[in-house]
Short mmCIF file of C-alpha atoms in Angstrom, two decimals:
data_model
loop_
_atom_site.label_atom_id
_atom_site.label_comp_id
_atom_site.label_asym_id
_atom_site.label_seq_id
_atom_site.Cartn_x
_atom_site.Cartn_y
_atom_site.Cartn_z
CA UNK R 16 -28.30 -17.21 15.58
CA UNK R 17 -30.61 -16.23 18.85
CA UNK R 18 -33.18 -18.28 18.37
CA UNK R 19 -31.80 -21.60 20.00
CA UNK R 20 -31.06 -19.70 23.63
CA UNK R 21 -34.88 -18.29 23.20
CA UNK R 22 -35.90 -22.16 22.64
CA UNK R 23 -33.79 -23.36 25.23
CA UNK R 24 -35.08 -20.93 27.90
CA UNK R 25 -38.65 -21.47 27.07
CA UNK R 26 -38.18 -25.62 27.37
CA UNK R 27 -36.67 -24.94 30.69
CA UNK R 28 -39.23 -22.45 31.88
CA UNK R 29 -42.13 -25.42 30.44
CA UNK R 30 -40.09 -27.97 32.47
CA UNK R 31 -39.78 -25.79 35.81
CA UNK R 32 -43.63 -24.82 35.25
CA UNK R 33 -44.63 -28.78 35.35
CA UNK R 34 -42.32 -29.53 38.19
CA UNK R 35 -44.43 -27.10 39.95
CA UNK R 36 -47.83 -28.46 38.86
CA UNK R 37 -46.89 -31.55 39.67
CA UNK R 38 -45.97 -30.92 43.05
CA UNK R 39 -49.42 -28.09 43.67
CA UNK R 40 -51.32 -31.35 41.94
CA UNK R 41 -49.63 -33.59 44.89
CA UNK R 42 -50.35 -31.05 47.62
CA UNK R 43 -54.03 -30.50 46.75
CA UNK R 44 -54.65 -34.17 47.11
CA UNK R 45 -53.03 -34.58 50.36
CA UNK R 46 -54.56 -31.84 51.94
CA UNK R 47 -57.82 -33.34 50.71
CA UNK R 48 -57.23 -36.63 52.70
CA UNK R 49 -58.65 -36.97 56.38
CA UNK R 50 -55.75 -36.08 59.12
CA UNK R 51 -56.21 -39.87 60.44
CA UNK R 52 -55.53 -41.45 57.35
CA UNK R 53 -51.59 -41.02 57.76
CA UNK R 54 -49.53 -41.12 60.84
CA UNK R 55 -48.62 -38.22 62.73
CA UNK R 56 -45.79 -36.13 61.25
CA UNK R 57 -46.17 -38.04 57.52
CA UNK R 58 -47.12 -36.16 54.56
CA UNK R 59 -48.35 -38.23 51.62
CA UNK R 60 -45.85 -38.42 48.84
CA UNK R 61 -46.69 -37.64 45.48
CA UNK R 62 -48.69 -40.54 43.64
CA UNK R 63 -46.90 -42.64 41.65
CA UNK R 64 -47.64 -43.47 38.21
CA UNK R 65 -50.30 -46.08 37.38
CA UNK R 66 -49.66 -49.24 35.52
CA UNK R 67 -52.16 -50.15 32.62
CA UNK R 68 -53.18 -53.03 34.71
CA UNK R 69 -53.27 -51.28 38.15
CA UNK R 70 -56.68 -51.43 39.87
CA UNK R 71 -58.27 -48.08 40.33
CA UNK R 72 -57.20 -45.59 42.80
CA UNK R 73 -59.30 -46.28 46.18
CA UNK R 74 -60.59 -42.82 46.77
CA UNK R 75 -63.99 -41.35 47.31
CA UNK R 76 -65.94 -40.98 44.22
CA UNK R 77 -68.49 -37.97 44.02
CA UNK R 78 -71.26 -40.29 43.33
CA UNK R 79 -73.74 -40.29 40.25
CA UNK R 80 -73.22 -37.15 38.28
CA UNK R 81 -76.14 -34.41 39.29
CA UNK R 82 -73.82 -31.84 38.30
CA UNK R 83 -75.25 -28.92 35.85
CA UNK R 84 -73.00 -27.30 33.21
CA UNK R 85 -72.16 -24.51 35.23
CA UNK R 86 -70.76 -26.67 37.92
CA UNK R 87 -68.91 -28.69 35.26
CA UNK R 88 -67.65 -25.69 34.18
CA UNK R 89 -65.87 -24.68 37.16
CA UNK R 90 -64.38 -27.97 37.49
CA UNK R 91 -62.72 -27.04 34.48
CA UNK R 92 -58.68 -26.23 34.19
CA UNK R 93 -57.93 -22.75 33.17
CA UNK R 94 -54.48 -21.04 31.83
CA UNK R 95 -53.84 -19.69 35.44
CA UNK R 96 -53.66 -23.41 36.49
CA UNK R 97 -51.14 -23.71 33.74
CA UNK R 98 -48.84 -20.58 33.67
CA UNK R 99 -47.68 -18.50 31.18
CA UNK R 100 -47.02 -18.72 28.34
CA UNK R 101 -50.80 -20.43 27.97
CA UNK R 102 -53.51 -18.55 27.00
CA UNK R 103 -57.11 -19.13 25.82
CA UNK R 104 -57.11 -20.61 22.39
CA UNK R 105 -57.59 -18.47 19.42
CA UNK R 106 -59.13 -21.40 17.38
CA UNK R 107 -58.10 -24.67 15.76
CA UNK R 108 -54.49 -26.16 15.64
CA UNK R 109 -53.43 -25.90 12.04
CA UNK R 110 -51.42 -29.50 12.72
CA UNK R 111 -55.23 -30.96 13.41
CA UNK R 112 -56.24 -31.07 10.19
CA UNK R 113 -53.16 -31.37 8.40
CA UNK R 114 -51.81 -34.76 10.23
CA UNK R 115 -54.63 -35.95 12.29
CA UNK R 116 -57.00 -36.35 9.53
CA UNK R 117 -55.40 -39.47 8.74
CA UNK R 118 -56.17 -43.21 7.93
CA UNK R 119 -54.68 -46.30 8.95
CA UNK R 120 -55.31 -49.98 7.63
CA UNK R 121 -55.64 -51.66 10.83
CA UNK R 122 -59.06 -50.82 12.47
CA UNK R 123 -57.58 -50.03 15.85
CA UNK R 124 -55.38 -47.62 14.90
CA UNK R 125 -57.77 -46.24 12.37
CA UNK R 126 -60.18 -45.36 15.25
CA UNK R 127 -57.42 -43.76 17.39
CA UNK R 128 -56.28 -41.37 14.69
CA UNK R 129 -60.32 -41.01 14.56
CA UNK R 130 -60.75 -39.83 18.10
CA UNK R 131 -57.71 -37.60 18.18
CA UNK R 132 -59.07 -36.32 14.76
CA UNK R 133 -62.71 -35.62 16.11
CA UNK R 134 -61.82 -35.33 19.86
CA UNK R 135 -64.88 -37.73 20.81
CA UNK R 136 -63.23 -40.41 22.62
CA UNK R 137 -66.49 -41.61 24.37
CA UNK R 138 -68.77 -40.16 21.72
CA UNK R 139 -71.46 -37.71 22.36
CA UNK R 140 -71.92 -37.15 25.92
CA UNK R 141 -74.88 -38.28 27.98
CA UNK R 142 -75.48 -35.39 29.81
CA UNK R 143 -74.01 -31.92 30.87
CA UNK R 144 -70.71 -30.92 29.85
CA UNK R 145 -67.96 -28.18 29.71
CA UNK R 146 -65.00 -27.66 27.56
CA UNK R 147 -61.71 -25.17 27.61
CA UNK R 148 -59.01 -25.20 24.93
CA UNK R 149 -55.69 -23.66 26.00
CA UNK R 150 -52.33 -22.69 23.56
CA UNK R 151 -49.18 -22.33 24.13
CA UNK R 152 -47.76 -20.20 20.87
CA UNK R 153 -44.02 -20.22 22.09
CA UNK R 154 -44.22 -23.97 20.56
CA UNK R 155 -47.59 -24.14 18.60
CA UNK R 156 -49.11 -26.57 21.07
CA UNK R 157 -52.77 -26.88 21.92
CA UNK R 158 -54.44 -28.51 25.14
CA UNK R 159 -58.00 -29.27 25.13
CA UNK R 160 -59.80 -30.27 28.23
CA UNK R 161 -63.70 -31.92 28.61
CA UNK R 162 -65.47 -33.04 31.68
CA UNK R 163 -68.70 -34.70 30.59
CA UNK R 164 -71.15 -37.60 32.01
CA UNK R 165 -70.90 -40.51 30.12
CA UNK R 166 -72.09 -44.46 31.26
CA UNK R 167 -69.81 -45.74 33.65
CA UNK R 168 -69.47 -49.15 31.55
CA UNK R 169 -69.18 -47.38 28.33
CA UNK R 170 -65.96 -45.30 29.82
CA UNK R 171 -64.47 -48.45 31.28
CA UNK R 172 -64.42 -50.41 28.15
CA UNK R 173 -63.15 -47.30 26.16
CA UNK R 174 -60.38 -47.15 28.85
CA UNK R 175 -59.66 -51.05 28.51
CA UNK R 176 -59.62 -50.69 24.79
CA UNK R 177 -57.16 -47.67 25.12
CA UNK R 178 -54.70 -49.85 27.13
CA UNK R 179 -54.42 -52.36 24.30
CA UNK R 180 -53.37 -49.76 21.92
CA UNK R 181 -49.33 -49.60 22.77
CA UNK R 182 -49.42 -53.33 21.72
CA UNK R 183 -51.76 -53.63 18.90
CA UNK R 184 -50.73 -50.16 17.45
CA UNK R 185 -47.02 -49.66 18.65
CA UNK R 186 -45.94 -48.74 15.63
CA UNK R 187 -47.80 -48.27 12.31
CA UNK R 188 -47.83 -45.94 9.04
CA UNK R 189 -50.88 -43.42 8.68
CA UNK R 190 -51.44 -41.62 5.30
CA UNK R 191 -52.98 -38.29 5.94
CA UNK R 192 -54.67 -35.52 3.48
CA UNK R 193 -51.62 -33.42 3.70
CA UNK R 194 -48.42 -34.58 4.66
CA UNK R 195 -48.41 -37.75 2.98
CA UNK R 196 -47.56 -40.95 4.88
CA UNK R 197 -46.25 -40.66 8.44
CA UNK R 198 -44.88 -42.74 10.67
CA UNK R 199 -46.59 -43.57 14.09
CA UNK R 200 -45.61 -44.97 17.24
CA UNK R 201 -48.04 -45.24 20.11
CA UNK R 202 -46.91 -45.83 23.94
CA UNK R 203 -48.65 -45.72 27.15
CA UNK R 204 -48.48 -42.66 29.34
CA UNK R 205 -48.74 -43.83 32.94
CA UNK R 206 -50.89 -41.05 34.95
CA UNK R 207 -51.24 -40.35 38.98
CA UNK R 208 -53.53 -42.37 41.07
CA UNK R 209 -56.32 -40.12 40.51
CA UNK R 210 -60.26 -40.56 39.95
CA UNK R 211 -61.67 -44.08 39.56
CA UNK R 212 -60.45 -45.37 36.56
CA UNK R 213 -58.11 -43.71 34.12
CA UNK R 214 -55.77 -44.52 31.00
CA UNK R 215 -53.08 -42.30 28.87
CA UNK R 216 -51.38 -42.32 26.04
CA UNK R 217 -48.81 -40.67 23.93
CA UNK R 218 -48.70 -41.19 20.12
CA UNK R 219 -45.94 -39.29 17.96
CA UNK R 220 -46.12 -39.33 13.73
CA UNK R 221 -42.66 -38.39 11.96
CA UNK R 222 -42.78 -38.00 8.06
CA UNK R 223 -42.54 -35.13 5.76
CA UNK R 224 -44.98 -32.05 4.93
CA UNK R 225 -46.01 -31.65 1.36
CA UNK R 226 -43.21 -29.51 0.96
CA UNK R 227 -40.76 -31.63 2.10
CA UNK R 228 -40.27 -30.17 5.42
CA UNK R 229 -39.89 -32.91 8.08
CA UNK R 230 -42.76 -32.71 10.70
CA UNK R 231 -43.31 -34.15 14.14
CA UNK R 232 -46.52 -34.32 16.05
CA UNK R 233 -47.00 -35.48 19.87
CA UNK R 234 -50.09 -35.90 20.98
CA UNK R 235 -50.79 -37.08 24.88
CA UNK R 236 -54.22 -38.22 25.42
CA UNK R 237 -55.64 -38.99 28.79
CA UNK R 238 -58.96 -39.71 30.37
CA UNK R 239 -59.84 -40.30 33.81
CA UNK R 240 -63.40 -41.40 35.04
CA UNK R 241 -64.56 -39.74 38.35
CA UNK R 242 -67.91 -41.23 39.54
CA UNK R 243 -70.05 -40.55 36.48
CA UNK R 244 -68.49 -37.89 35.12
CA UNK R 245 -65.44 -38.01 32.46
CA UNK R 246 -62.03 -35.99 32.35
CA UNK R 247 -60.56 -36.61 28.44
CA UNK R 248 -57.30 -34.34 27.78
CA UNK R 249 -55.22 -33.94 24.30
CA UNK R 250 -52.20 -32.05 24.81
CA UNK R 251 -50.81 -31.93 21.23
CA UNK R 252 -48.01 -29.72 19.13
CA UNK R 253 -45.15 -29.86 16.95
CA UNK R 254 -42.73 -28.89 19.74
CA UNK R 255 -42.00 -30.00 22.95
CA UNK R 256 -44.97 -31.81 24.35
CA UNK R 257 -44.38 -32.30 27.96
CA UNK R 258 -45.92 -35.63 29.66
CA UNK R 259 -45.43 -33.64 32.82
CA UNK R 260 -48.34 -31.36 32.41
CA UNK R 261 -50.58 -33.92 31.11
CA UNK R 262 -50.15 -35.93 34.48
CA UNK R 263 -50.10 -32.59 36.46
CA UNK R 264 -53.42 -31.78 34.99
CA UNK R 265 -55.13 -35.18 34.99
CA UNK R 266 -54.59 -35.17 38.55
CA UNK R 267 -55.32 -31.61 39.22
CA UNK R 268 -58.68 -31.76 37.42
CA UNK R 269 -59.58 -35.27 39.05
CA UNK R 270 -59.66 -33.38 42.62
CA UNK R 271 -60.87 -30.69 41.50
CA UNK R 272 -64.02 -32.36 39.71
CA UNK R 273 -64.58 -34.79 42.82
CA UNK R 274 -64.27 -31.45 45.01
CA UNK R 275 -67.09 -29.72 43.01
CA UNK R 276 -69.07 -32.95 43.46
CA UNK R 277 -68.83 -33.01 47.01
CA UNK R 278 -69.86 -29.41 47.57
CA UNK R 279 -72.55 -30.01 45.00
CA UNK R 280 -73.93 -32.85 47.59
CA UNK R 281 -73.25 -30.64 50.68
CA UNK R 282 -75.66 -28.16 49.35
CA UNK R 283 -78.51 -30.25 48.73
#
């Protein structure tokens, strides 16, 4: 068999890439701090994952959103940030309709499945928005990244709701349209301290497809509020979905969005 070594190499490269992304994101955040914020000769360490009960990171907010769609597009992450094998998406992943289009008895669990399927965690944006979708064809993963303006109070309510889900929907059963019953587990995904508020979840669905083939879908969901704008990131697939990628992109994206906001105010 020749597939196992190739898969191992792919996973190794992905892991190394994720480590490099986390390091780069930490450096970006460190470079943007005022020099006098830290003692001479001391560099800023990587941010520790924020717990669900931790307060928002005390970082400068870009203030009320007055960013245009073009400016929000400038704040998006790209395939260059992720590196190979990520590329621009060619369309919706096949597992989206097959597994995420599902029902659950509990209202909160059903709402979570709806959010992942419709990709509307906060509902329609209250202002300009920009979205990018990227694919990792090596393991059928897809990452969707959106920056949009939403009312702060609404965003914070949704973030609070997300933090309750590992307890209320830690384990439940979902009925899909194509893969029958699936066992679902939901856990907290700690995120780096970036932006003004944040929450992350990691969902796994295991079961069998209609043809009896075992299935396992993993979806990471991260949301970060930066002033009046909010980042929503979903990273899912049937292969190895590394949480390090989600963490790194949430931090890098929050820093980039804050930087775009600062530049916009300087030009005014």
